[in-house]
PDB file of N, CA and C in Angstrom:
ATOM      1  N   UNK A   1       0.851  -1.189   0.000  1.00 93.00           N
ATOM      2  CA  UNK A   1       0.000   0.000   0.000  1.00 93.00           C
ATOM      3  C   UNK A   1       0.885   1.236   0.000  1.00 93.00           C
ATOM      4  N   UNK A   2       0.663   2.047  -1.083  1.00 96.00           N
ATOM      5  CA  UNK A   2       1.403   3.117  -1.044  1.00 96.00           C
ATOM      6  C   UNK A   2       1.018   4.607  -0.340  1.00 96.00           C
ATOM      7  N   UNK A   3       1.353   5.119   0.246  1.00 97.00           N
ATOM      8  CA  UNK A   3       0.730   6.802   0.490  1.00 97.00           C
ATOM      9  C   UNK A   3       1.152   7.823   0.309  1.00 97.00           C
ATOM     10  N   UNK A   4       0.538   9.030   0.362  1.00 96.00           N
ATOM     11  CA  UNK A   4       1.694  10.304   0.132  1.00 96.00           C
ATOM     12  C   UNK A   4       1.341  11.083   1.157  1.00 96.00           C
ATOM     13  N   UNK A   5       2.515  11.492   1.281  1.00 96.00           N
ATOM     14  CA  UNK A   5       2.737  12.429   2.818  1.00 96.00           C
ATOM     15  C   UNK A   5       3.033  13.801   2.018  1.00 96.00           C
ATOM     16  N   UNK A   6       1.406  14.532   2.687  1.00 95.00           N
ATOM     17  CA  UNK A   6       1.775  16.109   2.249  1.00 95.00           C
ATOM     18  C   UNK A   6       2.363  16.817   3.196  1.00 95.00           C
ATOM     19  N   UNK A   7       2.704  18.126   3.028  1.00 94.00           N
ATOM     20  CA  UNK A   7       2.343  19.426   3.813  1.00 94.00           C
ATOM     21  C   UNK A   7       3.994  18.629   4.764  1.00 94.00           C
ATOM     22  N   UNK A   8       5.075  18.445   4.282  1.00 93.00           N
ATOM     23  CA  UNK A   8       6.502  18.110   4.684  1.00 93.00           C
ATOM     24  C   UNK A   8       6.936  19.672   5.092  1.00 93.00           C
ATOM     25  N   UNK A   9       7.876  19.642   6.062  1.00 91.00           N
ATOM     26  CA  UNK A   9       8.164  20.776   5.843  1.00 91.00           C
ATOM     27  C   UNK A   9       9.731  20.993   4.381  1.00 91.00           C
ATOM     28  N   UNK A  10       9.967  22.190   3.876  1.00 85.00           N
ATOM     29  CA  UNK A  10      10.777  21.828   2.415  1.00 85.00           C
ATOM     30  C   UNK A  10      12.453  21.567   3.330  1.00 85.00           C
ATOM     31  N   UNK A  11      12.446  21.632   4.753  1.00 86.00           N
ATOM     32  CA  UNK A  11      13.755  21.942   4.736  1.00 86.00           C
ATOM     33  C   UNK A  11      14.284  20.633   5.663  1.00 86.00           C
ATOM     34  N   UNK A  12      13.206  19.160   5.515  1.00 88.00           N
ATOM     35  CA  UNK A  12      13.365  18.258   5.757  1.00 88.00           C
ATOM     36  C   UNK A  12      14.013  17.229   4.670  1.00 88.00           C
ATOM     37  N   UNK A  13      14.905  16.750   4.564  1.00 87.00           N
ATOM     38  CA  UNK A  13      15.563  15.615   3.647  1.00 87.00           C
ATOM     39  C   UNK A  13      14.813  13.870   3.871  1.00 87.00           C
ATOM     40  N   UNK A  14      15.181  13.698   2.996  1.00 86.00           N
ATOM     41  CA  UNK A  14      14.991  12.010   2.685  1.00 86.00           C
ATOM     42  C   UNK A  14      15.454  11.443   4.134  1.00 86.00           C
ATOM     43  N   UNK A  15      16.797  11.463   4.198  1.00 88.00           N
ATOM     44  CA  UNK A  15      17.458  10.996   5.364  1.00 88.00           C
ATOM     45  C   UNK A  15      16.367  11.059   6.673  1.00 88.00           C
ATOM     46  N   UNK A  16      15.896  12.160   7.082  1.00 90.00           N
ATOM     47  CA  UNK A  16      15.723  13.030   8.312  1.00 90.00           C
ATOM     48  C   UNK A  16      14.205  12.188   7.828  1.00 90.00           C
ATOM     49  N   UNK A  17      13.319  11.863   6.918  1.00 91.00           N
ATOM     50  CA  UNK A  17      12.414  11.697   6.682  1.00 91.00           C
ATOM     51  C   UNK A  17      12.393   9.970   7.106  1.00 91.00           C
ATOM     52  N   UNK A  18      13.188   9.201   6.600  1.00 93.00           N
ATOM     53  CA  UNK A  18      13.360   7.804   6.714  1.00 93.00           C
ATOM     54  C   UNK A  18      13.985   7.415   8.415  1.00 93.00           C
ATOM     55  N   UNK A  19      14.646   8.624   9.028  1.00 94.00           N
ATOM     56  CA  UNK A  19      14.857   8.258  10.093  1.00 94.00           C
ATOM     57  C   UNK A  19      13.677   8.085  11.507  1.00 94.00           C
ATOM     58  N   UNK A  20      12.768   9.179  11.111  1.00 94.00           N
ATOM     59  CA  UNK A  20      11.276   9.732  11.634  1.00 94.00           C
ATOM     60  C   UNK A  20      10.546   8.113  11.541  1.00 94.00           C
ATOM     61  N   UNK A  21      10.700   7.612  10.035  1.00 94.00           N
ATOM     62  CA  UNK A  21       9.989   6.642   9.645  1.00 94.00           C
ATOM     63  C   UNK A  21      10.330   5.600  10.676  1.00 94.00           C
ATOM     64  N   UNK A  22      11.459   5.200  10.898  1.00 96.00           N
ATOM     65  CA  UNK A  22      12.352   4.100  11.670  1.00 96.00           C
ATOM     66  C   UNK A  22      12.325   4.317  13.561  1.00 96.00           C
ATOM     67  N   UNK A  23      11.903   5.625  13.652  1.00 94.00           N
ATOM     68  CA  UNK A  23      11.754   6.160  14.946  1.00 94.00           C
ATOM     69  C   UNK A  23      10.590   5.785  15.430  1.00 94.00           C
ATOM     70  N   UNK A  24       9.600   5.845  14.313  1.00 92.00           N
ATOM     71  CA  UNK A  24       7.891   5.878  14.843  1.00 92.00           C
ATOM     72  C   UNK A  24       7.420   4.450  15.019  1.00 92.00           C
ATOM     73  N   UNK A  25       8.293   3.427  14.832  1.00 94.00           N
ATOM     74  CA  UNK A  25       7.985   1.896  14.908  1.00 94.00           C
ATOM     75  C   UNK A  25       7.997   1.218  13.114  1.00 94.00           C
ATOM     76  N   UNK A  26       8.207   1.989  12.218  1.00 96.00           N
ATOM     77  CA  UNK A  26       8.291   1.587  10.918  1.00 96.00           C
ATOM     78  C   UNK A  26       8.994   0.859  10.066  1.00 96.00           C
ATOM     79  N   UNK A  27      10.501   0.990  11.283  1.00 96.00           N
ATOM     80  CA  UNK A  27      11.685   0.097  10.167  1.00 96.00           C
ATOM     81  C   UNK A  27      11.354  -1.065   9.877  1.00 96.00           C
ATOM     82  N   UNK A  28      11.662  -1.371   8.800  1.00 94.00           N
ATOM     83  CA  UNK A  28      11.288  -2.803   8.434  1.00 94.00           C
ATOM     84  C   UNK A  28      10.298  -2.907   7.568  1.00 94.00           C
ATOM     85  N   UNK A  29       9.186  -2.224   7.568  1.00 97.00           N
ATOM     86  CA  UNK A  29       7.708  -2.119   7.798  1.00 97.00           C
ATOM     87  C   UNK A  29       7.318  -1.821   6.234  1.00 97.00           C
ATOM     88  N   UNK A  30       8.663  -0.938   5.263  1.00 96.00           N
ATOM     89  CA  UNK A  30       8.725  -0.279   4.192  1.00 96.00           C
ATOM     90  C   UNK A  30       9.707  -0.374   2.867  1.00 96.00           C
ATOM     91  N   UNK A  31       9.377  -0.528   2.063  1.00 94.00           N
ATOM     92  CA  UNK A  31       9.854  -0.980   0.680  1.00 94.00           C
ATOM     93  C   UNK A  31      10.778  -0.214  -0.134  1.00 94.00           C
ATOM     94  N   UNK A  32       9.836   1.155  -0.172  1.00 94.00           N
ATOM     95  CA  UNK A  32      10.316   2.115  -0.946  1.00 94.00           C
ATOM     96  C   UNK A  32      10.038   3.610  -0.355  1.00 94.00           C
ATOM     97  N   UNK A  33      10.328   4.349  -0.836  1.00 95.00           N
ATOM     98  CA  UNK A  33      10.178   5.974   0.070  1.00 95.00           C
ATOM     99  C   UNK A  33      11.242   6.932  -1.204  1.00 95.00           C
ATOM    100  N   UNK A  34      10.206   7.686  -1.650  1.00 92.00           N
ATOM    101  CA  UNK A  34      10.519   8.703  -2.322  1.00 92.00           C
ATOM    102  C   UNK A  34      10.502  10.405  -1.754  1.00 92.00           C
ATOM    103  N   UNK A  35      11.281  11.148  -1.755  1.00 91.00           N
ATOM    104  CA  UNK A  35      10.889  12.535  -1.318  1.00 91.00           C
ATOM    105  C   UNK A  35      11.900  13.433  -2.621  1.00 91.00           C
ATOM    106  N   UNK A  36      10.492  13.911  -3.560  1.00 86.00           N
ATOM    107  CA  UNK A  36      11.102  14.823  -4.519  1.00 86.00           C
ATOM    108  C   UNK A  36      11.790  15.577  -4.098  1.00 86.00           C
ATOM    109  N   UNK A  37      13.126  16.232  -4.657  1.00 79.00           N
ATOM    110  CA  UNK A  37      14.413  17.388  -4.267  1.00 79.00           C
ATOM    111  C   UNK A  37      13.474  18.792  -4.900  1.00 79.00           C
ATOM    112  N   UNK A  38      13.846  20.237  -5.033  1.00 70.00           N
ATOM    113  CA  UNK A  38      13.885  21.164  -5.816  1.00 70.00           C
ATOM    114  C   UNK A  38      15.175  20.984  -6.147  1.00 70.00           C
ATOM    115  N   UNK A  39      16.171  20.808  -5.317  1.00 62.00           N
ATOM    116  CA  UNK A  39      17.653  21.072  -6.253  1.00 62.00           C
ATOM    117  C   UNK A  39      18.431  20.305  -5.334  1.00 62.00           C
ATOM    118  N   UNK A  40      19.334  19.345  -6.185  1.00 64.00           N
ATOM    119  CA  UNK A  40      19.923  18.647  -6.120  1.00 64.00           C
ATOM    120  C   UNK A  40      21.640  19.069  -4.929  1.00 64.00           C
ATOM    121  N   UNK A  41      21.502  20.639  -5.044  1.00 65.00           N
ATOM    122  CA  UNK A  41      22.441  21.589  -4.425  1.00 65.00           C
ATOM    123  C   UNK A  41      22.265  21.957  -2.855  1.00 65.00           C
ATOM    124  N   UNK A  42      20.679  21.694  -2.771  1.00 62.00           N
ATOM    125  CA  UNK A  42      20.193  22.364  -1.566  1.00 62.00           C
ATOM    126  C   UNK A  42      19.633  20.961  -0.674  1.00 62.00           C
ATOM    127  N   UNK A  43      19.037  20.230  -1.698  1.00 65.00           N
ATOM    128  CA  UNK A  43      18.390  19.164  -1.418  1.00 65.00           C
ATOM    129  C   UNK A  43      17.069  19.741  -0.412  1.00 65.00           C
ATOM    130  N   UNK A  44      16.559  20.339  -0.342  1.00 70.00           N
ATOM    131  CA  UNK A  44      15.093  21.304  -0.497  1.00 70.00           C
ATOM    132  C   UNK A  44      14.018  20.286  -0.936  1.00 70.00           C
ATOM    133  N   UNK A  45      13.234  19.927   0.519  1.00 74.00           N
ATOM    134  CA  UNK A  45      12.170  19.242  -0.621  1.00 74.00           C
ATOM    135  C   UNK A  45      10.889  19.499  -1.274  1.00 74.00           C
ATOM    136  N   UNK A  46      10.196  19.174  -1.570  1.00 80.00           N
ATOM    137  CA  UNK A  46       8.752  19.977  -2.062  1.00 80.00           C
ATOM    138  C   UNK A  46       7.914  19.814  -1.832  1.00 80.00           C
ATOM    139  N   UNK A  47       7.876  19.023  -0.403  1.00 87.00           N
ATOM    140  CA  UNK A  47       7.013  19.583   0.344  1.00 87.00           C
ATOM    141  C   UNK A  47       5.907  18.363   0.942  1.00 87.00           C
ATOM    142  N   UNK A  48       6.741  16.554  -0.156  1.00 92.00           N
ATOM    143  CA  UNK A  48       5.499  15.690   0.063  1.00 92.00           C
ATOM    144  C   UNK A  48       6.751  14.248  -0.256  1.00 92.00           C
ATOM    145  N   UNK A  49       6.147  12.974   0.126  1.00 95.00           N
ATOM    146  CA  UNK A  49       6.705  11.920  -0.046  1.00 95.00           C
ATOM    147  C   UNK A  49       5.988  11.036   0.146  1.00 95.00           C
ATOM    148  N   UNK A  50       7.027  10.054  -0.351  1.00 96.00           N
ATOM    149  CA  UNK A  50       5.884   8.292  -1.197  1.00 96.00           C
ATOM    150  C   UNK A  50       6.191   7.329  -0.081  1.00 96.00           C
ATOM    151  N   UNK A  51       5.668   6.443   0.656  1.00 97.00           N
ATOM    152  CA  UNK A  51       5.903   5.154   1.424  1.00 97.00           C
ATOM    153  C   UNK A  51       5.366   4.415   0.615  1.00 97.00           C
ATOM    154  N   UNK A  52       5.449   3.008   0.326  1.00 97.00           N
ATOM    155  CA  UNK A  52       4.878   1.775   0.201  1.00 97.00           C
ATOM    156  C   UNK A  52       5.385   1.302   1.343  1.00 97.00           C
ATOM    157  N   UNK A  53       4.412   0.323   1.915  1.00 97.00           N
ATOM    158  CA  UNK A  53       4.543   0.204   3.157  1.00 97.00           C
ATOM    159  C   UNK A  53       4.162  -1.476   2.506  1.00 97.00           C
ATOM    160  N   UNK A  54       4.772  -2.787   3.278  1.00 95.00           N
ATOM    161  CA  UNK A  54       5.028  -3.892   2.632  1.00 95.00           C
ATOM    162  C   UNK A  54       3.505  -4.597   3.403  1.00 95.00           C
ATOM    163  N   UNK A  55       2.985  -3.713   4.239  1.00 95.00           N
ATOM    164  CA  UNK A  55       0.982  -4.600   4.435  1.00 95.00           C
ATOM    165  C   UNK A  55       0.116  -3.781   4.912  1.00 95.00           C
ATOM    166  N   UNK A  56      -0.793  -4.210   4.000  1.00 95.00           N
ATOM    167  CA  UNK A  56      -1.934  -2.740   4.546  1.00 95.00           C
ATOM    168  C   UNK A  56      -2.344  -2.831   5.829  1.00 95.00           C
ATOM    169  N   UNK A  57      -1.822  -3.631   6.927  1.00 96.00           N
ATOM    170  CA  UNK A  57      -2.179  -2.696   8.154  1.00 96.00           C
ATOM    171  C   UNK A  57      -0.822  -1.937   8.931  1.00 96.00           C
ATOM    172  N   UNK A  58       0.507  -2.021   8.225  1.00 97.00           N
ATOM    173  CA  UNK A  58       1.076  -1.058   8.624  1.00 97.00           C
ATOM    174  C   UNK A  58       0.959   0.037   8.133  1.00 97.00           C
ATOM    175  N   UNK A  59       1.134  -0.028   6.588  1.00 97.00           N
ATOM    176  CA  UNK A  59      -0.168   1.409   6.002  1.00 97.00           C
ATOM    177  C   UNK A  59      -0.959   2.338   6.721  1.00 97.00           C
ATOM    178  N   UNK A  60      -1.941   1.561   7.580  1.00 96.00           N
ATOM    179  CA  UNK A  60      -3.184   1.804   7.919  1.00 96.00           C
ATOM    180  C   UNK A  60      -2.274   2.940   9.349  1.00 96.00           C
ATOM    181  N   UNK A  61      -1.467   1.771  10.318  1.00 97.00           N
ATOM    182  CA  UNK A  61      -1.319   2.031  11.091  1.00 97.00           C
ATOM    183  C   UNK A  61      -0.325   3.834  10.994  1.00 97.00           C
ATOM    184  N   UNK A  62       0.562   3.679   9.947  1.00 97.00           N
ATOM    185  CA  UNK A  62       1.284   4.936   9.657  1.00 97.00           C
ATOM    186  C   UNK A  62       0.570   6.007   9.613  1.00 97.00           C
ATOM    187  N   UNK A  63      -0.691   5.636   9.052  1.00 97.00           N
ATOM    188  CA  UNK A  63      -2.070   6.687   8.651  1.00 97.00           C
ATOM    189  C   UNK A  63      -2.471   7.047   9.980  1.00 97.00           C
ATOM    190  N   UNK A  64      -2.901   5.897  11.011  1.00 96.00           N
ATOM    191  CA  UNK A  64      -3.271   6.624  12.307  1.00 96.00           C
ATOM    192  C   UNK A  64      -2.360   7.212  13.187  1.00 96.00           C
ATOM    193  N   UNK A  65      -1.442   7.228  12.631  1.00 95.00           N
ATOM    194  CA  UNK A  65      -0.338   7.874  13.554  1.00 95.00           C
ATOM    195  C   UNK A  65       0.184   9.477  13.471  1.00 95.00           C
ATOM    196  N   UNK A  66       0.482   8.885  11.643  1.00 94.00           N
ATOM    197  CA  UNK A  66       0.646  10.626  10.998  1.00 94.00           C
ATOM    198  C   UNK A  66       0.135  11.246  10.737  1.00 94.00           C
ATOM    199  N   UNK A  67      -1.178  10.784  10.421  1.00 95.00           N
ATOM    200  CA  UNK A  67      -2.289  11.955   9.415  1.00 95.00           C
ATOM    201  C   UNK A  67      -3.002  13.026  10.374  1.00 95.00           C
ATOM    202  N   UNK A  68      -2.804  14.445  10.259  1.00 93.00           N
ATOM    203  CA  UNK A  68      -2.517  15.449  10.525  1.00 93.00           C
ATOM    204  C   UNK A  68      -2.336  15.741  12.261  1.00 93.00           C
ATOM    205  N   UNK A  69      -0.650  15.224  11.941  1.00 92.00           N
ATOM    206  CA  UNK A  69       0.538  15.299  13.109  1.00 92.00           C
ATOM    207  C   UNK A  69       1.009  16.175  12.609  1.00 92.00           C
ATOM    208  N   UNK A  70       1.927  17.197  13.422  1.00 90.00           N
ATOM    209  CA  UNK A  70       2.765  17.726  13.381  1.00 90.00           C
ATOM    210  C   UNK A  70       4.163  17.248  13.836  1.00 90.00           C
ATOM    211  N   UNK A  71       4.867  17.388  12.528  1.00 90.00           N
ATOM    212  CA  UNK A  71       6.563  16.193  13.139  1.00 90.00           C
ATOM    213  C   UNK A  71       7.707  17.349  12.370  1.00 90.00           C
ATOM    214  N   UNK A  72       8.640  17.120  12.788  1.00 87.00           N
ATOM    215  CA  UNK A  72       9.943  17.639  12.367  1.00 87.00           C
ATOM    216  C   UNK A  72      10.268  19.103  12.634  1.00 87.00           C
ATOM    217  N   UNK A  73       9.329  19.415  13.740  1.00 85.00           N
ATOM    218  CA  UNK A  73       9.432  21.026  14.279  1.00 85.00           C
ATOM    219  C   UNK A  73       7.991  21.875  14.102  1.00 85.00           C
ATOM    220  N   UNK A  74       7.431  21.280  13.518  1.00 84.00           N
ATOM    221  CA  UNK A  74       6.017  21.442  12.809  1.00 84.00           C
ATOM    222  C   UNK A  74       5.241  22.534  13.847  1.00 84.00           C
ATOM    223  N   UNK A  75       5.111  23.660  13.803  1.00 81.00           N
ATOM    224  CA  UNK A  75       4.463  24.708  15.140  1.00 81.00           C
ATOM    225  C   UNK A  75       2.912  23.530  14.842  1.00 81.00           C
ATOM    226  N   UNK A  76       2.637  24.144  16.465  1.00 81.00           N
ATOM    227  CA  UNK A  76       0.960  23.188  16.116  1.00 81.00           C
ATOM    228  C   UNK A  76       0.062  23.715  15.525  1.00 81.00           C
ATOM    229  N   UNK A  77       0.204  25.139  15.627  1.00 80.00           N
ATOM    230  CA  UNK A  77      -0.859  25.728  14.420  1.00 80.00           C
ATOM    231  C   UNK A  77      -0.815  26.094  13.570  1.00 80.00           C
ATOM    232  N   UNK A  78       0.411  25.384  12.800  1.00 81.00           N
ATOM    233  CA  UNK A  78       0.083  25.533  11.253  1.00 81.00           C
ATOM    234  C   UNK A  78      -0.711  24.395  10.258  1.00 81.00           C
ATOM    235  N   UNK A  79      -0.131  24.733   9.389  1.00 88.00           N
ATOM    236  CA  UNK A  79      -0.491  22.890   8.491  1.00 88.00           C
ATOM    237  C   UNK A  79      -0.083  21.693   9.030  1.00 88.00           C
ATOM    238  N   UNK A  80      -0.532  20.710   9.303  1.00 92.00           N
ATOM    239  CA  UNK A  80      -0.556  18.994   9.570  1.00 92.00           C
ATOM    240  C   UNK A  80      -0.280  18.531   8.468  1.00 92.00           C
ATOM    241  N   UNK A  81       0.617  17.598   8.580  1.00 94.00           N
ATOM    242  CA  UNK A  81       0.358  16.288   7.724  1.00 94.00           C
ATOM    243  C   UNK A  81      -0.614  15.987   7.505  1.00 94.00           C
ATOM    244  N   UNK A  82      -0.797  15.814   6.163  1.00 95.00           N
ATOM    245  CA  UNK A  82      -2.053  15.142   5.351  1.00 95.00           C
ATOM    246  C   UNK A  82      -1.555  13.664   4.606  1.00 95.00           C
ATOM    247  N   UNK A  83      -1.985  12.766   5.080  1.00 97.00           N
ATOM    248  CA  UNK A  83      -2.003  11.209   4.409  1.00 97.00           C
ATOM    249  C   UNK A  83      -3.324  10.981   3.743  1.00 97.00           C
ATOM    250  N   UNK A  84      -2.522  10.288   2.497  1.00 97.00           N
ATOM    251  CA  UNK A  84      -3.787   9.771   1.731  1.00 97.00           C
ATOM    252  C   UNK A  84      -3.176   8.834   0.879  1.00 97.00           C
ATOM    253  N   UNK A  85      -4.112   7.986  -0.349  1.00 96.00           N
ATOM    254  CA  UNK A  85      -3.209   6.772  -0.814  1.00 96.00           C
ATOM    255  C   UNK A  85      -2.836   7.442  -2.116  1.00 96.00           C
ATOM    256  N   UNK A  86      -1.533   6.542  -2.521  1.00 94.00           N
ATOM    257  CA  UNK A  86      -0.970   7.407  -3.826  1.00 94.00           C
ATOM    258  C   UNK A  86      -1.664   6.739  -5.242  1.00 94.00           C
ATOM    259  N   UNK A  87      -1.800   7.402  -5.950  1.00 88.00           N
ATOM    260  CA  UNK A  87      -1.991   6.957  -6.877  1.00 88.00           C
ATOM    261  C   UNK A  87      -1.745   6.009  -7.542  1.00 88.00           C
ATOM    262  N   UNK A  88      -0.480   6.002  -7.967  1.00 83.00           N
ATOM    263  CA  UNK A  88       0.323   4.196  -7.776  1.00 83.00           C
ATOM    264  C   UNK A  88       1.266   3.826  -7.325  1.00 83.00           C
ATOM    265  N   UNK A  89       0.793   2.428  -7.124  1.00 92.00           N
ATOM    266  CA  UNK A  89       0.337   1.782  -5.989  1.00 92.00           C
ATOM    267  C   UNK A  89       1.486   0.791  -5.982  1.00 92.00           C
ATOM    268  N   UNK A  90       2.127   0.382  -5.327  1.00 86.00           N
ATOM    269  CA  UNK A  90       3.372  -0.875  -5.045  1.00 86.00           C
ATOM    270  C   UNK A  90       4.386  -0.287  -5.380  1.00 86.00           C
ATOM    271  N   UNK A  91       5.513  -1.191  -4.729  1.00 87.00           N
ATOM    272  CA  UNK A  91       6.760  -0.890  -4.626  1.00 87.00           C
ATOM    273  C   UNK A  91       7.530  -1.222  -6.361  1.00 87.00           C
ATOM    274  N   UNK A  92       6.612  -1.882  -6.962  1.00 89.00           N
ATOM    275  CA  UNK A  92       7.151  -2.291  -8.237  1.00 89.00           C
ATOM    276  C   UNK A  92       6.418  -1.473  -9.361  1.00 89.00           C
ATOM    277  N   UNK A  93       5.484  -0.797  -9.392  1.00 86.00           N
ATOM    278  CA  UNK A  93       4.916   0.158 -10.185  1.00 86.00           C
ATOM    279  C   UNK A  93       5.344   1.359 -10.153  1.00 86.00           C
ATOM    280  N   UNK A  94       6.017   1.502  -8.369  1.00 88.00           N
ATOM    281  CA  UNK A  94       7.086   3.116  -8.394  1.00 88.00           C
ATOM    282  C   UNK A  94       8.296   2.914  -9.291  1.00 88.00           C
ATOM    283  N   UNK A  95       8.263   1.798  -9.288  1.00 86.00           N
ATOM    284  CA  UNK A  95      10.013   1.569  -9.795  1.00 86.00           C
ATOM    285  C   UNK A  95      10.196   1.891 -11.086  1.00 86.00           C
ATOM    286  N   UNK A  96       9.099   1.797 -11.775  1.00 86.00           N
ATOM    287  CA  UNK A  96       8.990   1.870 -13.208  1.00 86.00           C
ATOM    288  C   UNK A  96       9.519   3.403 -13.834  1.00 86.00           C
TER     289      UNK A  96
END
């Protein structure tokens, strides 16, 4: 089951993103994980990222955990994380 994680903040990296993942009870749990760059210089991200998560009830469970949390410094009254499912879907259809 794949999802996308909106509303990132841009000045969070892949790294810092996969470590959160591994912190929250997830390692293991995940296949693949994408977080688009703006620039390859700054590594700046834009703002959203991909899990496939290897069974839909860790999916599920990532969803009740993150979906609109505030993580990575996140003030509480701004934007939350928004989870929802990605469009496509598996770790082998991202790959493509």
């Amino acid at each position: 089951t794949t999802l996308m994680i909106r509303n990132l903040p841009e000045t969070v990296t892949q790294n810092q993103f996969v470590e959160e993942l591994c912190r929250g009870g997830f390692d293991g749990l995940f296949d693949y994980c994408y977080m688009p760059t703006k620039s390859f210089k700054s590594f700046r991200g834009t703002g959203f990222a991909f899990v496939n998560f290897v069974t839909t009830g860790a999916a599920r469970e990532f969803d009740a955990s993150w979906h609109r949390s505030h993580r990575f410094g996140m003030p509480p009254g701004e934007r939350h994380l928004d989870i929802s499912p990605a469009l496509v879907q598996g770790q082998e259809a991202n790959l493509r």
